[in-house]
Tab-separated table of C-alpha atoms and ligand atoms in Angstrom:
chain	number	residue	atom	x	y	z
A	1	MET	CA	-29.362	-9.303	3.015
A	2	ALA	CA	-25.794	-9.835	1.868
A	3	LEU	CA	-22.331	-10.799	3.036
A	4	PHE	CA	-19.958	-7.909	3.781
A	5	VAL	CA	-16.351	-7.750	4.892
A	6	HIS	CA	-15.376	-4.731	7.004
A	7	LYS	CA	-11.724	-3.895	7.597
A	8	TYR	CA	-10.769	-1.476	10.384
A	9	GLY	CA	-7.266	0.054	10.443
A	10	GLY	CA	-5.060	0.845	13.420
A	11	THR	CA	-6.467	4.286	14.229
A	12	SER	CA	-10.013	2.960	13.969
A	13	MET	CA	-9.055	0.315	16.561
A	14	GLY	CA	-6.836	2.724	18.541
A	15	SER	CA	-8.528	2.565	21.994
A	16	THR	CA	-11.228	0.610	23.813
A	17	GLU	CA	-13.580	3.514	23.103
A	18	ARG	CA	-12.830	3.303	19.353
A	19	ILE	CA	-13.251	-0.497	19.475
A	20	ARG	CA	-16.653	-0.054	21.129
A	21	ASN	CA	-17.582	2.260	18.286
A	22	VAL	CA	-16.496	-0.337	15.713
A	23	ALA	CA	-18.577	-2.942	17.563
A	24	LYS	CA	-21.661	-0.710	17.518
A	25	ARG	CA	-21.207	-0.068	13.784
A	26	VAL	CA	-20.772	-3.757	12.974
A	27	ALA	CA	-23.727	-4.647	15.215
A	28	LYS	CA	-25.857	-2.181	13.228
A	29	TRP	CA	-25.001	-4.013	9.976
A	30	ALA	CA	-25.569	-7.432	11.556
A	31	ARG	CA	-28.947	-6.381	12.991
A	32	ALA	CA	-29.962	-5.217	9.512
A	33	GLY	CA	-29.686	-8.891	8.532
A	34	HIS	CA	-26.272	-8.903	6.835
A	35	GLN	CA	-23.678	-11.616	7.286
A	36	MET	CA	-20.602	-9.873	8.655
A	37	VAL	CA	-16.904	-10.705	8.625
A	38	VAL	CA	-14.607	-8.164	10.262
A	39	VAL	CA	-10.843	-7.925	9.724
A	40	PRO	CA	-9.158	-5.527	12.157
A	41	SER	CA	-5.563	-4.296	12.316
A	42	ALA	CA	-3.507	-4.010	15.481
A	43	MET	CA	-4.231	-0.946	17.634
A	44	SER	CA	-2.392	2.082	16.194
A	45	GLY	CA	1.319	2.134	16.973
A	46	GLU	CA	1.265	-1.426	18.272
A	47	THR	CA	3.037	-3.129	15.346
A	48	ASN	CA	5.786	-0.477	15.454
A	49	ARG	CA	6.096	-0.938	19.215
A	50	LEU	CA	6.445	-4.714	18.878
A	51	LEU	CA	9.002	-4.541	16.078
A	52	GLY	CA	10.872	-1.878	18.070
A	53	LEU	CA	11.222	-4.290	20.995
A	54	ALA	CA	12.928	-6.802	18.704
A	55	LYS	CA	15.393	-4.146	17.563
A	56	GLU	CA	16.262	-3.377	21.182
A	57	LEU	CA	17.397	-6.955	21.577
A	58	ALA	CA	19.151	-7.503	18.264
A	59	PRO	CA	19.777	-5.477	15.116
A	60	ALA	CA	17.580	-6.414	12.169
A	61	ASN	CA	19.023	-9.204	10.085
A	62	PRO	CA	17.630	-10.943	7.008
A	63	SER	CA	18.034	-14.562	8.143
A	64	PRO	CA	14.845	-16.659	7.912
A	65	ALA	CA	15.299	-17.656	11.561
A	66	TYR	CA	15.156	-14.006	12.656
A	67	LEU	CA	12.338	-13.044	10.267
A	68	ARG	CA	10.267	-15.986	11.492
A	69	GLU	CA	10.395	-14.603	15.022
A	70	LEU	CA	9.553	-11.102	13.810
A	71	ASP	CA	6.344	-12.562	12.371
A	72	MET	CA	5.613	-14.502	15.538
A	73	LEU	CA	5.983	-11.218	17.420
A	74	GLY	CA	4.463	-8.727	14.974
A	75	SER	CA	1.324	-10.788	14.407
A	76	THR	CA	0.298	-10.583	18.065
A	77	GLY	CA	-1.053	-7.035	17.740
A	78	GLU	CA	-3.878	-8.287	15.542
A	79	GLN	CA	-4.661	-11.118	17.943
A	80	VAL	CA	-5.270	-8.584	20.712
A	81	SER	CA	-7.573	-6.636	18.381
A	82	VAL	CA	-9.790	-9.576	17.393
A	83	GLY	CA	-10.210	-10.680	20.998
A	84	LEU	CA	-11.174	-7.193	22.142
A	85	LEU	CA	-13.542	-6.617	19.249
A	86	SER	CA	-15.274	-9.930	19.810
A	87	ILE	CA	-15.750	-9.100	23.514
A	88	ALA	CA	-17.119	-5.659	22.558
A	89	LEU	CA	-19.583	-7.218	20.091
A	90	GLN	CA	-20.769	-9.749	22.629
A	91	ALA	CA	-21.302	-6.863	25.056
A	92	GLU	CA	-23.548	-5.324	22.376
A	93	GLY	CA	-25.607	-8.508	22.459
A	94	VAL	CA	-24.271	-9.816	19.144
A	95	GLN	CA	-22.909	-13.350	18.786
A	96	ALA	CA	-19.300	-13.109	17.689
A	97	VAL	CA	-16.279	-15.368	17.355
A	98	SER	CA	-12.665	-14.438	16.612
A	99	TYR	CA	-9.955	-16.378	14.767
A	100	ALA	CA	-6.234	-15.996	14.259
A	101	GLY	CA	-5.026	-16.545	10.674
A	102	TRP	CA	-3.858	-20.105	11.354
A	103	GLN	CA	-7.261	-21.077	12.758
A	104	VAL	CA	-9.171	-20.199	9.569
A	105	PRO	CA	-6.665	-21.110	8.055
A	106	ILE	CA	-5.304	-18.378	5.788
A	107	ARG	CA	-2.496	-20.229	4.030
A	108	THR	CA	0.542	-18.323	2.773
A	109	ASN	CA	3.977	-19.075	1.403
A	110	ASN	CA	6.869	-18.897	3.842
A	111	ALA	CA	8.314	-15.511	2.842
A	112	TYR	CA	8.372	-14.177	6.408
A	113	THR	CA	7.480	-10.475	6.805
A	114	LYS	CA	6.153	-10.335	3.223
A	115	ALA	CA	4.224	-13.567	2.764
A	116	ARG	CA	1.698	-14.009	-0.025
A	117	ILE	CA	-1.696	-15.611	0.503
A	118	ASP	CA	-2.088	-18.922	-1.350
A	119	SER	CA	-5.561	-19.975	-0.220
A	120	ILE	CA	-8.250	-19.414	2.388
A	121	ASP	CA	-10.410	-22.192	3.759
A	122	ASP	CA	-13.899	-20.700	4.087
A	123	ARG	CA	-15.678	-23.657	5.703
A	124	LYS	CA	-15.393	-22.673	9.356
A	125	VAL	CA	-16.268	-19.051	8.622
A	126	ARG	CA	-19.326	-20.019	6.574
A	127	ALA	CA	-20.566	-22.359	9.277
A	128	ASP	CA	-20.329	-19.545	11.850
A	129	LEU	CA	-22.023	-17.071	9.550
A	130	ASP	CA	-24.819	-19.543	8.892
A	131	ALA	CA	-25.177	-19.955	12.663
A	132	GLY	CA	-25.774	-16.198	12.876
A	133	LYS	CA	-22.380	-15.167	14.242
A	134	VAL	CA	-20.212	-12.225	13.307
A	135	VAL	CA	-16.784	-13.630	12.398
A	136	ILE	CA	-13.686	-11.635	13.275
A	137	ILE	CA	-10.408	-12.597	11.606
A	138	THR	CA	-6.952	-11.181	12.317
A	139	GLY	CA	-5.571	-8.970	9.577
A	140	PHE	CA	-1.928	-9.097	8.495
A	141	GLN	CA	-1.230	-12.743	9.345
A	142	GLY	CA	-1.399	-16.235	7.940
A	143	VAL	CA	0.229	-19.611	8.329
A	144	ASP	CA	2.703	-21.429	6.077
A	145	GLU	CA	2.806	-25.092	5.159
A	146	GLY	CA	4.995	-25.893	8.149
A	147	GLY	CA	2.508	-24.310	10.567
A	148	ASN	CA	4.657	-21.186	11.108
A	149	ILE	CA	2.910	-17.848	11.552
A	150	THR	CA	3.632	-15.419	8.717
A	151	THR	CA	2.809	-11.755	8.118
A	152	LEU	CA	1.872	-10.073	4.857
A	153	GLY	CA	4.014	-6.927	4.921
A	154	ARG	CA	3.233	-3.555	6.507
A	155	GLY	CA	-0.309	-2.430	5.843
A	156	GLY	CA	-1.177	-6.072	5.099
A	157	SER	CA	-4.562	-6.112	6.833
A	158	ASP	CA	-6.029	-4.510	3.703
A	159	THR	CA	-4.891	-7.572	1.767
A	160	SER	CA	-6.257	-9.976	4.389
A	161	ALA	CA	-9.657	-8.291	4.132
A	162	VAL	CA	-9.818	-8.324	0.342
A	163	ALA	CA	-8.610	-11.930	0.204
A	164	VAL	CA	-11.269	-12.985	2.722
A	165	ALA	CA	-13.881	-11.063	0.705
A	166	ALA	CA	-12.746	-12.869	-2.466
A	167	ALA	CA	-12.855	-16.291	-0.789
A	168	LEU	CA	-16.368	-15.655	0.560
A	169	LYS	CA	-17.575	-13.874	-2.593
A	170	ALA	CA	-18.653	-10.953	-0.428
A	171	ALA	CA	-20.950	-8.314	-1.865
A	172	GLU	CA	-18.340	-5.651	-0.983
A	173	CYS	CA	-15.163	-5.171	1.030
A	174	LEU	CA	-15.360	-1.937	3.011
A	175	ILE	CA	-12.006	-0.548	4.165
A	176	TYR	CA	-12.689	1.740	7.141
A	177	THR	CA	-9.850	4.132	7.909
A	178	ASP	CA	-8.987	7.554	9.356
A	179	VAL	CA	-9.739	9.477	6.142
A	180	ASP	CA	-13.093	9.491	4.375
A	181	GLY	CA	-11.811	8.015	1.116
A	182	VAL	CA	-9.062	8.087	-1.479
A	183	TYR	CA	-7.877	11.622	-2.168
A	184	THR	CA	-6.167	13.222	-5.152
A	185	THR	CA	-3.034	13.062	-3.007
A	186	ASP	CA	-2.225	12.495	0.674
A	187	PRO	CA	-4.447	15.044	2.473
A	188	ARG	CA	-1.854	15.238	5.269
A	189	VAL	CA	0.595	16.784	2.776
A	190	VAL	CA	-1.787	18.831	0.633
A	191	PRO	CA	-4.744	20.143	2.642
A	192	GLU	CA	-6.439	21.151	-0.638
A	193	ALA	CA	-6.527	17.489	-1.724
A	194	ARG	CA	-9.976	16.412	-2.782
A	195	ARG	CA	-11.764	13.123	-2.174
A	196	LEU	CA	-12.482	11.056	-5.282
A	197	ARG	CA	-15.995	9.588	-5.378
A	198	SER	CA	-14.603	6.747	-7.432
A	199	VAL	CA	-11.258	5.737	-8.808
A	200	SER	CA	-10.536	3.111	-11.418
A	201	PHE	CA	-8.857	-0.055	-10.299
A	202	GLU	CA	-5.910	0.623	-12.637
A	203	GLU	CA	-5.343	4.089	-11.210
A	204	MET	CA	-5.594	2.801	-7.657
A	205	LEU	CA	-3.055	0.115	-8.473
A	206	GLU	CA	-0.600	2.707	-9.808
A	207	MET	CA	-1.204	5.078	-6.901
A	208	ALA	CA	-0.656	2.322	-4.349
A	209	SER	CA	2.486	1.069	-6.068
A	210	LEU	CA	3.875	4.598	-6.377
A	211	GLY	CA	3.534	5.365	-2.696
A	212	SER	CA	-0.072	6.217	-1.722
A	213	LYS	CA	-0.177	4.149	1.421
A	214	VAL	CA	-3.924	4.416	1.901
A	215	LEU	CA	-4.205	0.844	0.532
A	216	GLN	CA	-1.567	-1.856	0.494
A	217	ILE	CA	-0.767	-2.574	-3.161
A	218	ARG	CA	-1.399	-6.301	-2.839
A	219	SER	CA	-4.944	-5.641	-1.668
A	220	VAL	CA	-5.602	-3.757	-4.901
A	221	GLU	CA	-3.992	-6.539	-6.944
A	222	PHE	CA	-6.230	-9.052	-5.197
A	223	ALA	CA	-9.332	-6.942	-5.773
A	224	GLY	CA	-8.437	-6.750	-9.464
A	225	LYS	CA	-7.735	-10.448	-9.858
A	226	TYR	CA	-10.931	-11.578	-8.137
A	227	LYS	CA	-13.073	-8.553	-9.049
A	228	VAL	CA	-13.839	-7.777	-5.419
A	229	PRO	CA	-15.933	-4.609	-5.097
A	230	MET	CA	-14.021	-2.371	-2.713
A	231	ARG	CA	-14.696	0.936	-0.971
A	232	VAL	CA	-12.524	3.140	1.250
A	233	LEU	CA	-14.464	5.098	3.879
A	234	SER	CA	-14.202	6.712	7.300
A	235	SER	CA	-14.679	4.963	10.633
A	236	PHE	CA	-14.991	8.395	12.228
A	237	THR	CA	-18.567	9.084	11.140
A	238	PRO	CA	-21.215	8.574	13.864
A	239	TRP	CA	-21.700	4.807	14.156
A	240	ASP	CA	-25.489	5.124	13.919
A	241	ILE	CA	-25.752	6.870	10.529
A	242	PRO	CA	-28.161	5.011	8.224
A	243	ILE	CA	-26.535	2.042	6.477
A	244	GLY	CA	-27.647	3.321	3.072
A	245	GLU	CA	-25.808	6.586	3.619
A	246	GLU	CA	-22.724	4.857	4.976
A	247	ALA	CA	-22.648	2.288	2.165
A	248	SER	CA	-22.508	4.967	-0.512
A	249	SER	CA	-19.919	7.196	1.198
A	250	GLY	CA	-16.159	7.220	0.655
A	251	THR	CA	-14.439	6.153	-2.544
A	252	LEU	CA	-15.482	3.211	-4.680
A	253	ILE	CA	-12.790	1.369	-6.621
A	254	THR	CA	-14.420	0.763	-10.004
A	255	PHE	CA	-13.604	-1.761	-12.690
A	256	GLU	CA	-15.270	0.101	-15.505
A	257	GLU	CA	-15.149	3.706	-16.546
A	258	ASP	CA	-18.651	4.801	-15.781
A	259	GLU	CA	-20.190	8.128	-16.622
A	260	GLN	CA	-19.979	9.369	-13.064
A	261	MET	CA	-16.227	9.077	-12.848
A	262	GLU	CA	-14.205	12.228	-12.659
A	263	LYS	CA	-12.815	12.754	-16.122
A	264	ALA	CA	-9.643	14.566	-15.116
A	265	VAL	CA	-6.584	13.694	-17.194
A	266	VAL	CA	-4.598	13.306	-13.995
A	267	SER	CA	-6.580	11.748	-11.141
A	268	GLY	CA	-3.965	11.719	-8.429
A	269	ILE	CA	-0.428	12.414	-7.318
A	270	ALA	CA	1.620	9.852	-5.438
A	271	PHE	CA	5.014	10.209	-3.829
A	272	ASN	CA	7.465	8.180	-1.848
A	273	ARG	CA	10.705	8.587	0.013
A	274	ASP	CA	11.470	4.886	0.102
A	275	GLU	CA	14.070	4.797	-2.645
A	276	ALA	CA	17.766	5.594	-2.997
A	277	LYS	CA	19.766	6.325	-6.138
A	278	VAL	CA	22.952	4.575	-7.158
A	279	SER	CA	25.194	5.816	-10.013
A	280	ILE	CA	28.195	4.180	-11.638
A	281	LEU	CA	30.247	6.674	-13.624
A	282	GLY	CA	32.578	5.965	-16.539
A	283	VAL	CA	31.059	2.626	-17.516
A	284	PRO	CA	32.249	1.293	-20.923
A	285	ASP	CA	29.400	1.770	-23.419
A	286	LYS	CA	29.225	-1.693	-24.948
A	287	PRO	CA	26.703	-4.541	-25.185
A	288	GLY	CA	26.039	-6.448	-21.991
A	289	ILE	CA	26.791	-3.663	-19.520
A	290	ALA	CA	23.232	-3.191	-18.228
A	291	TYR	CA	22.987	-6.951	-17.820
A	292	ASN	CA	26.330	-7.051	-16.063
A	293	ILE	CA	25.205	-4.496	-13.485
A	294	LEU	CA	21.520	-5.272	-13.062
A	295	GLY	CA	21.965	-9.037	-13.382
A	296	ALA	CA	24.180	-8.985	-10.298
A	297	VAL	CA	21.671	-6.819	-8.429
A	298	ALA	CA	18.750	-9.062	-9.365
A	299	GLY	CA	20.816	-12.102	-8.418
A	300	ALA	CA	20.981	-10.708	-4.881
A	301	ASN	CA	17.175	-10.431	-4.872
A	302	ILE	CA	17.243	-6.635	-4.892
A	303	GLU	CA	14.468	-4.929	-6.831
A	304	VAL	CA	15.391	-2.099	-9.167
A	305	ASP	CA	12.923	0.635	-10.040
A	306	VAL	CA	13.887	3.620	-12.229
A	307	ILE	CA	16.882	3.119	-14.565
A	308	ILE	CA	18.717	5.715	-16.625
A	309	GLN	CA	21.751	5.480	-18.895
A	310	ASN	CA	23.327	8.628	-20.304
A	311	ILE	CA	24.600	8.987	-23.854
A	312	SER	CA	28.200	7.957	-24.113
A	313	LYS	CA	31.213	10.206	-24.389
A	314	ASP	CA	34.531	8.738	-25.570
A	315	GLY	CA	33.071	5.246	-25.261
A	316	ARG	CA	32.092	5.668	-21.613
A	317	THR	CA	28.747	6.436	-20.027
A	318	ASP	CA	27.038	6.879	-16.635
A	319	PHE	CA	24.487	4.370	-15.394
A	320	SER	CA	22.032	5.116	-12.563
A	321	PHE	CA	19.172	3.259	-10.966
A	322	THR	CA	17.069	3.322	-7.827
A	323	VAL	CA	16.524	0.627	-5.198
A	324	HIS	CA	14.560	0.524	-1.965
A	325	ARG	CA	16.392	2.381	0.813
A	326	ASN	CA	16.481	-0.801	2.867
A	327	ASP	CA	18.545	-2.398	0.087
A	328	TYR	CA	20.839	0.592	-0.462
A	329	ALA	CA	23.807	-0.456	1.678
A	330	ARG	CA	23.697	-4.007	0.325
A	331	THR	CA	23.558	-2.716	-3.263
A	332	MET	CA	26.579	-0.439	-2.760
A	333	ASP	CA	28.583	-3.273	-1.190
A	334	LEU	CA	27.652	-5.673	-3.949
A	335	LEU	CA	28.608	-3.231	-6.704
A	336	LYS	CA	31.931	-2.411	-5.042
A	337	SER	CA	32.924	-6.013	-4.479
A	338	GLN	CA	31.461	-7.822	-7.491
A	339	VAL	CA	30.622	-5.447	-10.320
A	340	LEU	CA	32.978	-2.453	-10.435
A	341	PRO	CA	36.172	-4.504	-10.866
A	342	SER	CA	34.849	-6.009	-14.111
A	343	LEU	CA	33.758	-2.588	-15.445
A	344	GLY	CA	37.118	-0.899	-15.185
A	345	THR	CA	35.798	1.981	-13.072
A	346	ASP	CA	35.793	2.751	-9.383
A	347	GLN	CA	33.461	5.731	-9.552
A	348	LEU	CA	30.392	4.813	-7.526
A	349	GLU	CA	28.005	7.412	-6.123
A	350	GLY	CA	24.910	7.020	-3.980
A	351	ASP	CA	22.154	9.330	-2.806
A	352	THR	CA	19.545	8.428	-0.213
A	353	ARG	CA	18.003	11.906	-0.148
A	354	ILE	CA	15.786	11.494	-3.161
A	355	CYS	CA	12.062	11.061	-3.616
A	356	LYS	CA	9.826	9.949	-6.437
A	357	VAL	CA	6.792	12.019	-7.366
A	358	SER	CA	4.266	10.611	-9.837
A	359	ILE	CA	1.169	11.799	-11.649
A	360	VAL	CA	-1.428	9.100	-12.361
A	361	GLY	CA	-4.488	9.069	-14.594
A	362	ILE	CA	-6.126	6.849	-17.198
A	363	GLY	CA	-6.863	10.074	-19.107
A	364	MET	CA	-3.124	10.212	-19.911
A	365	ARG	CA	-3.692	7.506	-22.504
A	366	SER	CA	-5.669	9.809	-24.711
A	367	HIS	CA	-3.988	13.149	-24.017
A	368	VAL	CA	-0.631	14.410	-25.224
A	369	GLY	CA	1.524	16.971	-23.454
A	370	VAL	CA	0.745	15.767	-19.940
A	371	ALA	CA	4.341	14.894	-19.082
A	372	SER	CA	5.655	18.153	-20.532
A	373	LYS	CA	3.146	20.075	-18.412
A	374	MET	CA	4.529	18.217	-15.400
A	375	PHE	CA	8.116	19.097	-16.327
A	376	ARG	CA	7.157	22.751	-16.922
A	377	SER	CA	5.554	23.171	-13.511
A	378	LEU	CA	8.567	21.611	-11.793
A	379	ALA	CA	10.897	23.904	-13.791
A	380	GLU	CA	8.833	26.925	-12.734
A	381	GLU	CA	9.498	25.953	-9.110
A	382	GLY	CA	13.227	25.577	-9.842
A	383	ILE	CA	13.117	21.818	-9.163
A	384	ASN	CA	15.722	19.756	-10.992
A	385	ILE	CA	14.600	16.392	-12.392
A	386	GLN	CA	17.171	13.655	-11.889
A	387	MET	CA	15.356	10.722	-13.485
A	388	ILE	CA	12.112	10.132	-15.383
A	389	SER	CA	10.046	7.019	-15.906
A	390	THR	CA	6.736	6.662	-17.686
A	391	SER	CA	4.038	4.119	-18.390
A	392	GLU	CA	0.712	4.391	-20.159
A	393	ILE	CA	-1.082	5.986	-17.207
A	394	LYS	CA	1.696	7.540	-15.112
A	395	THR	CA	4.791	9.720	-15.243
A	396	SER	CA	7.271	9.635	-12.369
A	397	VAL	CA	10.221	11.876	-11.639
A	398	VAL	CA	13.027	11.431	-9.156
A	399	ILE	CA	13.972	14.694	-7.436
A	400	ASP	CA	15.819	15.925	-4.337
A	401	GLU	CA	13.703	14.934	-1.342
A	402	LYS	CA	13.785	18.449	0.097
A	403	TYR	CA	11.518	19.580	-2.758
A	404	MET	CA	8.954	16.821	-2.316
A	405	GLU	CA	6.134	18.832	-0.769
A	406	LEU	CA	6.750	21.787	-3.056
A	407	ALA	CA	6.582	19.502	-6.102
A	408	VAL	CA	3.427	17.708	-4.980
A	409	ARG	CA	1.614	20.982	-4.250
A	410	ALA	CA	2.734	22.565	-7.543
A	411	LEU	CA	1.554	19.556	-9.556
A	412	HIS	CA	-1.700	19.356	-7.620
A	413	ARG	CA	-2.402	22.937	-8.653
A	414	ALA	CA	-1.133	22.586	-12.221
A	415	PHE	CA	-3.460	19.671	-12.939
A	416	ASP	CA	-6.481	21.438	-11.407
A	417	LEU	CA	-6.843	18.924	-8.628
A	418	ASP	CA	-7.434	21.674	-6.060
A	419	ALA	CA	-10.687	22.547	-7.769
A	420	PRO	CA	-13.997	21.192	-6.439
A	421	PRO	CA	-15.556	18.405	-8.528
A	422	ALA	CA	-17.587	19.587	-11.519
B	501	ADP	P1	-5.179	2.340	8.360
B	501	ADP	O1	-4.472	2.299	9.663
B	501	ADP	O2	-6.645	2.570	8.488
B	501	ADP	O3	-4.848	1.174	7.480
B	501	ADP	P2	-3.335	3.978	6.861
B	501	ADP	O4	-2.524	4.930	7.687
B	501	ADP	O5	-2.676	2.733	6.394
B	501	ADP	O6	-4.680	3.667	7.645
B	501	ADP	O7	-3.927	4.732	5.575
B	501	ADP	C1	-4.647	5.924	5.723
B	501	ADP	C2	-3.704	7.111	5.502
B	501	ADP	O8	-3.249	7.102	4.149
B	501	ADP	C3	-4.362	8.469	5.646
B	501	ADP	O9	-4.344	8.912	6.981
B	501	ADP	C4	-3.527	9.354	4.718
B	501	ADP	O10	-2.602	10.161	5.401
B	501	ADP	C5	-2.734	8.376	3.866
B	501	ADP	N1	-2.840	8.621	2.428
B	501	ADP	C6	-1.796	8.629	1.556
B	501	ADP	N2	-2.205	8.900	0.321
B	501	ADP	C7	-3.551	9.058	0.382
B	501	ADP	C8	-4.554	9.340	-0.579
B	501	ADP	N3	-4.266	9.525	-1.874
B	501	ADP	N4	-5.840	9.411	-0.157
B	501	ADP	C9	-6.153	9.222	1.145
B	501	ADP	N5	-5.248	8.960	2.094
B	501	ADP	C10	-3.955	8.876	1.734
B	502	LIG	N1	-0.647	-3.897	11.854
B	502	LIG	C1	0.033	-4.054	10.570
B	502	LIG	C2	0.888	-2.851	10.277
B	502	LIG	O1	0.956	-1.933	11.083
B	502	LIG	C3	-0.935	-4.343	9.457
B	502	LIG	C4	-1.913	-3.236	9.140
B	502	LIG	O2	-2.112	-2.329	9.945
B	502	LIG	O3	-2.503	-3.280	8.049
B	502	LIG	O4	1.542	-2.806	9.261
B	503	MG	MG1	-3.213	0.761	6.214
């Protein structure tokens, strides 16, 4: 008998029939004697629908007053889900009670639409569990100090679940989704992608931060910080499969390199189309220039990712960097109005049709030639590399977005990820 947290994503909660299935699965675990906390997402498409309604009324704007209302609105999808799931569980003859984030409470800061969890009060939940109830808590939402509802960023129910699991010291946090685990790359893009039986926490962190949206990055950070055992698995298996079989399926996020782990040099390939490139040409090559440019960008709270500065010619150089596409227009305006005049150039170029493709693997630490193999396979496909960035366990390239799928497939093949596990 142990305490488990189950998280069910949007597709898993996508209809009353799917919710009934979730209820039957959870009831099976509860009847086996486990204490169960369930964290569901909104029904699939619901968060997009809600946020779309707001856009019909007013264009998005970054004022706290507007973002506060987006959270008030966007959080309601999860409230529908917990109510329905609780009703479905009760219909299965299981005692269940649902809570919104503020009722627990799950306390966050007040960064609307991307709030961070500060603390979770576990008293009410524990009392219910001890009384034999299944506790259902909204994903994605919390409450700030002023009592305002906040949300944790898109995909944030993963983080709610892991944070609840950490607070309750759960035996494991099981993330049920529409794929049966973490794959070498997005199986929707590369059908040959292969499920990993386990993946190290560090690799998962890189993959999530580089674009693999199977887990929200903050959920992985949380799991790492509080050492929460975490597994990604399918909610589309028959609900009545034996618990033992279910509990060992999917992909386990591991904190140690155990003998069973796949020993591939590259474990996975991540990609994203969320960034845009900005280039300033003819910048004077002298001390303080990078600070001049990036200091202004950071001052406007815009995050910069890949940076590249060319060698100088006649005392002038080109300086490029990437930002999130949502920040692109603001970055261009800022550079034009505040930075270019002091640099003595007016040559500013931008490109929103780029993507970043990354190879990830802890094996890269102990192997040389991995990056050059990546560059060779892209060259063989005639794909031009615009920018490169590396860390100990990843290499990323920025390329034209029209080559994204071609690049991901070529790299998947080149690093033998298509092959079945040894
Ligand atoms: P949920 O609604 O359950 O939270 P998400 O859509 O957020 O589900 O995440 C699951 C999706 O993540 C899959 O359908 C898959 O297309 C995508 N995905 C991206 N990269 C990977 C990967 N490396 N392994 C598995 N799934 C991935
Ligand atoms: N419903 C939220 C979203 O669509 C949170 C989640 O699904 O994890 O982003
Ligand atoms: Mg998700």
